[in-house]
Amino acid sequence: MLSGKNVLLAITGSIAAYKSAYLVRGFIKSGANVKVIVTESALQFVTKVTLSTLSKNPVYKDFLKDEHTGEWNNHVELGSWSDIMVIAPATANTLSNLVTGKANSFFLATFLSCNSPVFVAPAMDLDMFQNKSTKHNLDILSKRGVKIIDPGSGELASGLDGKGRMEEPEQIVDVINQYFLDQATLKNINILISAGPTYESIDPVRFIGNYSSGKMGFALAKEAENRGACVELISGPVSLKTPKNVKRTNIRSALEMKKEIEDRFSTTDVLIMSAAVADFQPTESAINKIKKAEAKMSITLKKTPDILKDLAKKKKKQIVIGFALETESEKKNAYQKMKQKNLDAIVLNSLKDKGAGFGYNTNKVTIITPLEEMNYELKTKDLVAKDILNFIEKCILD
Ligand SMILES: Cc1cc2nc3c(=O)[nH]c(=O)nc-3n(C[C@H](O)[C@H](O)[C@H](O)COP(=O)(O)O)c2cc1C
């Protein structure tokens, strides 16, 4: 389950930090991509060279990357890169910082901006672990959703015997692996997602397109893959990185999109049409570039085929979800579209909502089914994707 997953490992200043080198090895051996952050104190116990060699990536410590150019490390980007953050070993000091929300180091700022699940593996002396402050901090973190990998008992670096030893690296890798196994709620489910715009050719250099960035569809593909689904993405022209383990096919026009979707529909369990497929295309596409002098000043258009409507006739077991981007009478239009196209649900976003729709990293959606309507707040497209996949999971289980 760890294959292709992005593991962000934070190492803090405990004597157990030497074991983190084995932890990096363990994650890498399981096929994960690993990036390491260290605190200042951690470097007293383990070196950046060891960790960067094992992880095959630069090690992060400071905000500033290059003091001559002012280039800096982006804590927000690193947080969103991660599928999981593991803080091992976690010192008593770090636990306290995590609770108070301090952000005066690159590590703490990354923790605060990380939306992925976080695991901490405390490591400290017996008395530090038993101290009421430590217990209280662990309790608060646990209530906030941080997962605690309980330390083991045995001989401690101080010479005392008791609870406080960081869990062994192999066990930590097993815990994370098990976590991803438990998350694989969509295992063996085939999900087909369309994303981005389509370009309808006027001549070899010009087209009719739209502003879709593809971000919503790509976020959906990433989230579905995280849940263990087998994901295929049919993408219009966008400049986005393919999420890991997702099979991507690029298309340009609505007709190409139709072909790719239809070819796969019979083996699909869930189809999510988040692409902004053109409704019209030029009646003719010129073979050569239309010269300024020769140009007629009008382009005749014809309707493109309605992919969803055509598929609705072939629909058997599939769950089919459409998207509606509206600018007026939003709900009325979305209900109509859902009915006409025989959809199981439609995700409505309105260009009237600030921060929603094309290009933004955020979106505000309403999921509409023939039976219910679910309104969500404005959130990042990654979090919107989680809401949509939660809904799909519910449909599959029902
Ligand atoms: C040799 C040595 C070993 C230490 N081991 C631990 C430890 O296992 N757990 C712990 O909580 N603190 C330990 N400390 C104290 C931390 O290094 C110290 O609290 C530091 O400020 C932690 O910073 P950080 O949480 O930012 O990494 C140790 C200190 C020394 C000098």
CSV table of C-alpha atoms and ligand atoms in Angstrom, one decimal:
chain,number,residue,atom,x,y,z
A,1,MET,CA,0.0,0.0,0.0
A,2,LEU,CA,2.9,2.4,0.4
A,3,SER,CA,4.0,2.1,-3.2
A,4,GLY,CA,4.0,5.6,-4.7
A,5,LYS,CA,2.8,7.3,-1.6
A,6,ASN,CA,4.4,10.6,-0.5
A,7,VAL,CA,5.7,10.2,3.0
A,8,LEU,CA,6.9,13.4,4.8
A,9,LEU,CA,9.1,12.3,7.7
A,10,ALA,CA,9.9,14.9,10.4
A,11,ILE,CA,12.8,14.1,12.8
A,12,THR,CA,13.2,15.9,16.0
A,13,GLY,CA,16.0,16.0,18.7
A,14,SER,CA,15.8,12.7,20.5
A,15,ILE,CA,18.5,10.2,20.8
A,16,ALA,CA,16.2,7.9,18.9
A,17,ALA,CA,16.8,10.0,15.8
A,18,TYR,CA,19.5,7.6,14.7
A,19,LYS,CA,16.8,5.0,14.1
A,20,SER,CA,15.1,7.4,11.7
A,21,ALA,CA,17.7,6.5,9.1
A,22,TYR,CA,16.3,2.9,9.2
A,23,LEU,CA,12.8,4.4,9.0
A,24,VAL,CA,13.7,6.2,5.8
A,25,ARG,CA,15.1,3.0,4.4
A,26,GLY,CA,11.9,1.1,5.4
A,27,PHE,CA,9.6,3.6,3.6
A,28,ILE,CA,11.8,3.6,0.5
A,29,LYS,CA,12.0,-0.2,0.4
A,30,SER,CA,8.2,-0.2,0.5
A,31,GLY,CA,8.1,1.9,-2.6
A,32,ALA,CA,7.2,5.3,-1.0
A,33,ASN,CA,8.7,8.7,-1.9
A,34,VAL,CA,10.2,10.2,1.2
A,35,LYS,CA,11.1,13.8,2.0
A,36,VAL,CA,12.7,14.5,5.4
A,37,ILE,CA,12.4,17.6,7.6
A,38,VAL,CA,14.7,18.0,10.6
A,39,THR,CA,14.7,20.3,13.6
A,40,GLU,CA,17.9,22.1,14.6
A,41,SER,CA,18.3,19.7,17.6
A,42,ALA,CA,17.8,16.6,15.4
A,43,LEU,CA,21.0,17.4,13.6
A,44,GLN,CA,22.9,16.8,16.8
A,45,PHE,CA,21.9,13.1,16.4
A,46,VAL,CA,21.8,12.4,12.7
A,47,THR,CA,23.2,14.2,9.6
A,48,LYS,CA,21.5,15.7,6.6
A,49,VAL,CA,23.9,13.8,4.3
A,50,THR,CA,22.8,10.4,5.7
A,51,LEU,CA,19.1,11.4,5.4
A,52,SER,CA,19.3,12.9,1.9
A,53,THR,CA,21.3,9.9,0.6
A,54,LEU,CA,18.8,7.4,2.0
A,55,SER,CA,15.7,9.4,1.0
A,56,LYS,CA,17.1,10.5,-2.4
A,57,ASN,CA,15.8,14.0,-1.7
A,58,PRO,CA,17.2,17.2,-0.2
A,59,VAL,CA,16.6,17.5,3.6
A,60,TYR,CA,14.6,20.5,4.8
A,61,LYS,CA,15.4,22.5,7.9
A,62,ASP,CA,15.0,26.2,7.3
A,63,PHE,CA,12.7,28.5,5.4
A,64,LEU,CA,15.6,30.1,3.6
A,65,LYS,CA,17.1,27.9,0.9
A,66,ASP,CA,19.6,30.2,-0.6
A,67,GLU,CA,20.7,33.3,1.4
A,68,HIS,CA,22.2,35.0,-1.7
A,69,THR,CA,19.1,34.8,-3.9
A,70,GLY,CA,16.5,34.8,-1.1
A,71,GLU,CA,15.0,31.5,-2.5
A,72,TRP,CA,12.9,29.8,0.2
A,73,ASN,CA,11.5,26.4,1.0
A,74,ASN,CA,7.7,26.4,0.7
A,75,HIS,CA,6.1,24.8,3.7
A,76,VAL,CA,2.7,24.9,2.2
A,77,GLU,CA,3.8,23.1,-1.0
A,78,LEU,CA,5.6,20.4,1.1
A,79,GLY,CA,2.5,19.9,3.3
A,80,SER,CA,0.3,19.4,0.3
A,81,TRP,CA,2.9,17.2,-1.4
A,82,SER,CA,2.5,14.7,1.4
A,83,ASP,CA,0.0,11.8,1.6
A,84,ILE,CA,1.1,11.3,5.2
A,85,MET,CA,3.3,13.1,7.7
A,86,VAL,CA,5.2,11.0,10.2
A,87,ILE,CA,7.0,12.7,13.1
A,88,ALA,CA,9.4,10.2,14.5
A,89,PRO,CA,11.0,10.5,16.9
A,90,ALA,CA,8.8,13.2,18.5
A,91,THR,CA,10.4,14.9,21.5
A,92,ALA,CA,8.4,16.2,24.5
A,93,ASN,CA,9.4,19.7,23.3
A,94,THR,CA,7.9,19.1,19.9
A,95,LEU,CA,4.7,17.6,21.3
A,96,SER,CA,4.2,20.8,23.3
A,97,ASN,CA,4.9,23.0,20.2
A,98,LEU,CA,2.4,21.0,18.1
A,99,VAL,CA,-0.3,21.6,20.7
A,100,THR,CA,0.3,25.3,21.0
A,101,GLY,CA,0.4,25.9,17.3
A,102,LYS,CA,3.8,27.4,17.2
A,103,ALA,CA,5.2,28.1,13.7
A,104,ASN,CA,8.6,29.5,14.4
A,105,SER,CA,10.5,26.8,12.4
A,106,PHE,CA,10.1,25.3,9.0
A,107,PHE,CA,9.0,22.0,10.5
A,108,LEU,CA,6.2,23.5,12.7
A,109,ALA,CA,4.9,25.7,9.9
A,110,THR,CA,4.8,22.6,7.6
A,111,PHE,CA,2.9,20.7,10.3
A,112,LEU,CA,0.3,23.5,10.6
A,113,SER,CA,-0.2,23.7,6.8
A,114,CYS,CA,-0.4,19.9,6.3
A,115,ASN,CA,-3.8,18.5,5.5
A,116,SER,CA,-2.7,14.9,5.3
A,117,PRO,CA,-3.0,12.6,8.3
A,118,VAL,CA,-0.2,13.0,10.8
A,119,PHE,CA,1.3,10.2,13.0
A,120,VAL,CA,3.7,10.9,15.9
A,121,ALA,CA,6.0,8.4,17.5
A,122,PRO,CA,7.1,9.9,20.8
A,123,ALA,CA,10.5,9.0,22.2
A,124,MET,CA,11.8,10.2,25.5
A,125,ASP,CA,12.9,9.1,28.9
A,126,LEU,CA,10.5,7.3,31.2
A,127,ASP,CA,9.8,10.3,33.5
A,128,MET,CA,9.4,12.7,30.6
A,129,PHE,CA,6.8,10.4,29.1
A,130,GLN,CA,5.0,10.0,32.4
A,131,ASN,CA,5.0,13.7,33.0
A,132,LYS,CA,1.5,15.1,33.2
A,133,SER,CA,2.3,17.8,30.5
A,134,THR,CA,3.4,15.2,28.0
A,135,LYS,CA,0.3,13.0,28.7
A,136,HIS,CA,-1.9,16.1,28.4
A,137,ASN,CA,-0.2,17.1,25.1
A,138,LEU,CA,-0.6,13.6,23.6
A,139,ASP,CA,-4.2,13.6,24.7
A,140,ILE,CA,-5.0,16.9,23.0
A,141,LEU,CA,-3.2,15.9,19.8
A,142,SER,CA,-5.1,12.6,19.8
A,143,LYS,CA,-8.4,14.5,20.2
A,144,ARG,CA,-7.4,16.7,17.2
A,145,GLY,CA,-7.0,13.6,15.0
A,146,VAL,CA,-3.2,13.2,15.2
A,147,LYS,CA,-2.5,9.5,15.5
A,148,ILE,CA,-0.1,8.4,18.2
A,149,ILE,CA,2.3,5.5,17.7
A,150,ASP,CA,2.7,4.4,21.3
A,151,PRO,CA,6.3,4.1,22.5
A,152,GLY,CA,7.6,0.7,23.6
A,153,SER,CA,9.0,-0.4,27.0
A,154,GLY,CA,12.5,-1.5,27.7
A,155,GLU,CA,15.9,-0.1,28.4
A,156,LEU,CA,16.2,3.6,27.7
A,157,ALA,CA,19.2,5.7,26.7
A,158,SER,CA,19.2,7.2,30.2
A,159,GLY,CA,19.9,3.7,31.6
A,160,LEU,CA,16.4,3.6,33.1
A,161,ASP,CA,13.9,0.8,32.2
A,162,GLY,CA,10.4,1.7,31.2
A,163,LYS,CA,8.0,3.2,28.7
A,164,GLY,CA,9.4,5.8,26.3
A,165,ARG,CA,11.4,4.0,23.6
A,166,MET,CA,10.4,5.1,20.1
A,167,GLU,CA,8.6,2.2,18.4
A,168,GLU,CA,10.9,0.2,16.1
A,169,PRO,CA,11.2,1.5,12.5
A,170,GLU,CA,9.8,-1.7,11.0
A,171,GLN,CA,6.7,-1.5,13.3
A,172,ILE,CA,6.2,2.2,12.3
A,173,VAL,CA,6.3,1.3,8.6
A,174,ASP,CA,3.8,-1.5,9.4
A,175,VAL,CA,1.5,0.9,11.2
A,176,ILE,CA,1.5,3.4,8.2
A,177,ASN,CA,1.0,0.5,5.7
A,178,GLN,CA,-2.0,-0.7,7.7
A,179,TYR,CA,-3.4,2.8,7.8
A,180,PHE,CA,-3.3,3.0,4.0
A,181,LEU,CA,-4.9,-0.5,3.8
A,182,ASP,CA,-7.7,0.6,6.1
A,183,GLN,CA,-8.2,3.7,3.9
A,184,ALA,CA,-8.5,1.7,0.7
A,185,THR,CA,-12.2,1.8,0.9
A,186,LEU,CA,-12.5,1.9,-2.9
A,187,LYS,CA,-10.3,-1.1,-3.6
A,188,ASN,CA,-11.3,-2.9,-6.9
A,189,ILE,CA,-13.5,0.0,-7.9
A,190,ASN,CA,-12.9,1.4,-11.4
A,191,ILE,CA,-13.3,5.1,-11.5
A,192,LEU,CA,-13.2,7.1,-14.8
A,193,ILE,CA,-12.8,10.8,-14.5
A,194,SER,CA,-12.8,13.5,-17.1
A,195,ALA,CA,-11.0,16.8,-16.5
A,196,GLY,CA,-10.0,20.1,-18.1
A,197,PRO,CA,-11.3,21.9,-21.1
A,198,THR,CA,-11.7,20.8,-24.7
A,199,TYR,CA,-10.4,22.7,-27.7
A,200,GLU,CA,-12.5,22.8,-30.8
A,201,SER,CA,-10.4,23.5,-33.8
A,202,ILE,CA,-11.0,26.5,-36.1
A,203,ASP,CA,-7.9,26.0,-38.2
A,204,PRO,CA,-4.5,24.4,-37.4
A,205,VAL,CA,-3.5,27.3,-35.1
A,206,ARG,CA,-6.8,28.5,-33.6
A,207,PHE,CA,-9.5,26.9,-31.4
A,208,ILE,CA,-12.5,27.6,-29.3
A,209,GLY,CA,-11.8,26.6,-25.7
A,210,ASN,CA,-12.7,27.5,-22.2
A,211,TYR,CA,-11.1,28.6,-18.9
A,212,SER,CA,-11.2,25.2,-17.2
A,213,SER,CA,-7.9,24.4,-15.4
A,214,GLY,CA,-8.6,20.7,-14.8
A,215,LYS,CA,-7.7,21.2,-11.1
A,216,MET,CA,-11.0,19.7,-9.8
A,217,GLY,CA,-10.8,16.6,-11.9
A,218,PHE,CA,-7.1,16.0,-11.0
A,219,ALA,CA,-7.9,16.5,-7.3
A,220,LEU,CA,-10.7,13.9,-7.6
A,221,ALA,CA,-8.3,11.5,-9.4
A,222,LYS,CA,-5.7,11.9,-6.6
A,223,GLU,CA,-8.3,11.3,-3.8
A,224,ALA,CA,-9.9,8.3,-5.5
A,225,GLU,CA,-6.4,6.7,-5.9
A,226,ASN,CA,-5.7,7.4,-2.3
A,227,ARG,CA,-8.7,5.4,-1.4
A,228,GLY,CA,-7.4,2.4,-3.4
A,229,ALA,CA,-9.6,2.9,-6.5
A,230,CYS,CA,-8.3,2.0,-10.0
A,231,VAL,CA,-8.4,5.4,-11.6
A,232,GLU,CA,-8.4,6.5,-15.3
A,233,LEU,CA,-8.2,10.2,-16.1
A,234,ILE,CA,-9.2,11.5,-19.5
A,235,SER,CA,-7.8,15.0,-19.6
A,236,GLY,CA,-8.2,18.0,-21.9
A,237,PRO,CA,-5.2,20.3,-22.5
A,238,VAL,CA,-4.0,21.3,-19.1
A,239,SER,CA,-0.6,21.8,-17.5
A,240,LEU,CA,-1.0,19.6,-14.4
A,241,LYS,CA,1.0,16.7,-13.1
A,242,THR,CA,-0.7,13.3,-13.3
A,243,PRO,CA,-1.4,12.0,-9.8
A,244,LYS,CA,0.6,8.9,-9.0
A,245,ASN,CA,-0.8,5.5,-10.0
A,246,VAL,CA,-3.4,7.2,-12.2
A,247,LYS,CA,-3.6,6.2,-15.8
A,248,ARG,CA,-4.0,9.4,-17.9
A,249,THR,CA,-5.1,9.8,-21.5
A,250,ASN,CA,-4.9,13.2,-23.2
A,251,ILE,CA,-7.5,14.5,-25.6
A,252,ARG,CA,-8.1,17.8,-27.3
A,253,SER,CA,-11.7,17.9,-28.6
A,254,ALA,CA,-15.1,16.9,-27.4
A,255,LEU,CA,-15.3,14.2,-30.0
A,256,GLU,CA,-12.0,12.7,-28.8
A,257,MET,CA,-13.3,12.9,-25.2
A,258,LYS,CA,-16.5,11.1,-26.2
A,259,LYS,CA,-14.5,8.2,-27.8
A,260,GLU,CA,-12.2,7.7,-24.8
A,261,ILE,CA,-15.1,7.8,-22.3
A,262,GLU,CA,-17.3,5.4,-24.4
A,263,ASP,CA,-14.4,2.9,-24.9
A,264,ARG,CA,-14.1,2.5,-21.1
A,265,PHE,CA,-17.7,3.0,-19.9
A,266,SER,CA,-18.7,-0.7,-19.9
A,267,THR,CA,-15.8,-1.6,-17.4
A,268,THR,CA,-16.3,1.5,-15.3
A,269,ASP,CA,-18.1,1.5,-11.9
A,270,VAL,CA,-18.1,5.2,-11.4
A,271,LEU,CA,-17.9,7.9,-14.0
A,272,ILE,CA,-17.2,11.5,-12.9
A,273,MET,CA,-17.5,14.0,-15.7
A,274,SER,CA,-15.8,17.1,-14.3
A,275,ALA,CA,-14.4,18.2,-17.7
A,276,ALA,CA,-15.7,21.4,-19.2
A,277,VAL,CA,-16.6,19.8,-22.6
A,278,ALA,CA,-17.4,22.3,-25.3
A,279,ASP,CA,-21.1,22.5,-26.3
A,280,PHE,CA,-20.3,23.8,-29.7
A,281,GLN,CA,-17.7,23.2,-32.4
A,282,PRO,CA,-17.0,25.0,-35.7
A,283,THR,CA,-19.0,23.4,-38.5
A,284,GLU,CA,-15.7,23.1,-40.4
A,285,SER,CA,-12.1,23.2,-39.4
A,286,ALA,CA,-9.9,24.7,-42.1
A,287,ILE,CA,-7.0,22.6,-43.2
A,288,ASN,CA,-4.6,25.6,-43.5
A,289,LYS,CA,-4.3,28.6,-41.4
A,290,ILE,CA,-7.1,31.1,-42.3
A,291,LYS,CA,-5.4,34.2,-43.7
A,292,LYS,CA,-6.5,37.6,-42.4
A,293,ALA,CA,-7.4,38.9,-45.8
A,294,GLU,CA,-9.5,35.8,-46.7
A,295,ALA,CA,-11.3,35.5,-43.3
A,296,LYS,CA,-15.1,35.6,-43.2
A,297,MET,CA,-15.9,37.4,-40.0
A,298,SER,CA,-18.2,34.8,-38.7
A,299,ILE,CA,-17.7,31.2,-37.6
A,300,THR,CA,-20.6,28.8,-38.0
A,301,LEU,CA,-21.0,26.4,-35.1
A,302,LYS,CA,-22.7,23.1,-34.6
A,303,LYS,CA,-23.6,21.3,-31.4
A,304,THR,CA,-21.1,18.8,-30.0
A,305,PRO,CA,-22.5,15.4,-29.0
A,306,ASP,CA,-23.8,15.2,-25.5
A,307,ILE,CA,-21.5,12.6,-24.0
A,308,LEU,CA,-23.5,12.1,-20.7
A,309,LYS,CA,-26.9,12.0,-22.4
A,310,ASP,CA,-25.7,9.3,-24.9
A,311,LEU,CA,-24.1,7.2,-22.1
A,312,ALA,CA,-27.2,7.4,-20.0
A,313,LYS,CA,-28.8,5.0,-22.5
A,314,LYS,CA,-26.1,2.5,-22.0
A,315,LYS,CA,-25.9,2.8,-18.2
A,316,LYS,CA,-26.3,-0.4,-16.3
A,317,LYS,CA,-24.6,-0.7,-12.9
A,318,GLN,CA,-22.6,2.5,-13.2
A,319,ILE,CA,-22.8,5.5,-10.9
A,320,VAL,CA,-22.7,8.6,-13.1
A,321,ILE,CA,-21.9,12.0,-11.7
A,322,GLY,CA,-22.0,15.2,-13.7
A,323,PHE,CA,-20.8,18.7,-13.0
A,324,ALA,CA,-22.7,21.9,-13.6
A,325,LEU,CA,-21.1,25.3,-13.8
A,326,GLU,CA,-23.8,27.8,-13.9
A,327,THR,CA,-24.1,31.6,-13.8
A,328,GLU,CA,-27.8,32.0,-13.3
A,329,SER,CA,-30.8,30.0,-12.0
A,330,GLU,CA,-28.1,27.6,-10.8
A,331,LYS,CA,-30.1,25.0,-8.9
A,332,LYS,CA,-33.0,24.9,-11.5
A,333,ASN,CA,-30.5,24.3,-14.3
A,334,ALA,CA,-28.6,21.7,-12.3
A,335,TYR,CA,-31.8,19.7,-11.5
A,336,GLN,CA,-32.8,19.9,-15.2
A,337,LYS,CA,-29.4,18.7,-16.4
A,338,MET,CA,-29.4,15.8,-13.8
A,339,LYS,CA,-32.9,14.7,-15.0
A,340,GLN,CA,-32.3,15.0,-18.7
A,341,LYS,CA,-29.0,13.1,-18.5
A,342,ASN,CA,-30.2,10.4,-16.1
A,343,LEU,CA,-27.4,11.2,-13.6
A,344,ASP,CA,-27.1,9.8,-10.2
A,345,ALA,CA,-25.9,13.1,-8.9
A,346,ILE,CA,-24.7,16.5,-10.1
A,347,VAL,CA,-22.1,18.7,-8.5
A,348,LEU,CA,-23.1,22.3,-8.9
A,349,ASN,CA,-20.7,25.2,-8.7
A,350,SER,CA,-21.6,28.7,-9.5
A,351,LEU,CA,-19.4,31.4,-11.0
A,352,LYS,CA,-21.2,33.9,-8.8
A,353,ASP,CA,-19.6,32.4,-5.7
A,354,LYS,CA,-16.2,34.1,-4.9
A,355,GLY,CA,-13.3,31.6,-5.2
A,356,ALA,CA,-15.4,29.0,-7.0
A,357,GLY,CA,-15.1,27.6,-10.5
A,358,PHE,CA,-12.4,27.9,-13.1
A,359,GLY,CA,-8.7,28.3,-12.2
A,360,TYR,CA,-9.0,28.7,-8.5
A,361,ASN,CA,-7.5,26.3,-6.0
A,362,THR,CA,-10.8,26.5,-4.1
A,363,ASN,CA,-14.4,25.6,-4.9
A,364,LYS,CA,-17.8,25.8,-3.3
A,365,VAL,CA,-20.1,23.0,-4.4
A,366,THR,CA,-23.6,21.6,-3.8
A,367,ILE,CA,-24.1,17.9,-4.5
A,368,ILE,CA,-27.6,17.3,-5.8
A,369,THR,CA,-29.2,13.9,-6.1
A,370,PRO,CA,-32.9,13.2,-7.0
A,371,LEU,CA,-33.5,12.8,-3.3
A,372,GLU,CA,-31.3,15.2,-1.5
A,373,GLU,CA,-29.1,18.3,-1.7
A,374,MET,CA,-25.9,18.8,0.2
A,375,ASN,CA,-24.3,22.3,0.5
A,376,TYR,CA,-20.6,22.7,1.3
A,377,GLU,CA,-18.5,25.6,2.3
A,378,LEU,CA,-15.8,27.2,0.2
A,379,LYS,CA,-12.7,24.9,0.5
A,380,THR,CA,-9.6,23.8,-1.3
A,381,LYS,CA,-10.3,21.5,-4.3
A,382,ASP,CA,-8.5,18.7,-2.5
A,383,LEU,CA,-11.0,18.9,0.3
A,384,VAL,CA,-13.9,19.2,-2.1
A,385,ALA,CA,-12.7,16.0,-3.7
A,386,LYS,CA,-12.9,14.3,-0.3
A,387,ASP,CA,-16.5,15.4,0.1
A,388,ILE,CA,-17.4,14.1,-3.4
A,389,LEU,CA,-15.6,10.8,-2.8
A,390,ASN,CA,-17.3,10.4,0.6
A,391,PHE,CA,-20.6,10.8,-1.2
A,392,ILE,CA,-19.6,8.2,-3.8
A,393,GLU,CA,-18.5,5.8,-1.1
A,394,LYS,CA,-21.9,6.2,0.5
A,395,CYS,CA,-23.6,5.4,-2.9
A,396,ILE,CA,-21.5,2.3,-3.3
A,397,LEU,CA,-22.2,1.0,0.1
A,398,ASP,CA,-26.0,1.7,-0.1
B,1,LIG,C1,21.7,13.5,24.4
B,1,LIG,C2,20.3,14.0,24.4
B,1,LIG,C3,19.3,13.2,24.2
B,1,LIG,C4,18.0,13.7,24.2
B,1,LIG,N1,16.9,12.8,24.0
B,1,LIG,C5,15.7,13.2,24.1
B,1,LIG,C6,14.6,12.3,23.9
B,1,LIG,O1,14.8,11.2,23.7
B,1,LIG,N2,13.4,12.8,23.9
B,1,LIG,C7,13.1,14.2,24.2
B,1,LIG,O2,11.9,14.5,24.3
B,1,LIG,N3,14.1,15.0,24.4
B,1,LIG,C8,15.4,14.6,24.3
B,1,LIG,N4,16.4,15.5,24.4
B,1,LIG,C9,16.1,16.9,24.6
B,1,LIG,C10,15.8,17.6,23.3
B,1,LIG,O3,16.9,17.5,22.4
B,1,LIG,C11,15.4,19.1,23.5
B,1,LIG,O4,14.3,19.2,24.3
B,1,LIG,C12,15.3,19.9,22.2
B,1,LIG,O5,15.0,21.2,22.5
B,1,LIG,C13,14.2,19.3,21.3
B,1,LIG,O6,14.1,20.1,20.2
B,1,LIG,P1,13.1,19.7,19.0
B,1,LIG,O7,11.8,19.2,19.6
B,1,LIG,O8,12.8,21.0,18.3
B,1,LIG,O9,13.8,18.8,18.2
B,1,LIG,C14,17.7,15.0,24.4
B,1,LIG,C15,18.8,15.9,24.6
B,1,LIG,C16,20.1,15.4,24.6
B,1,LIG,C17,21.3,16.3,24.8
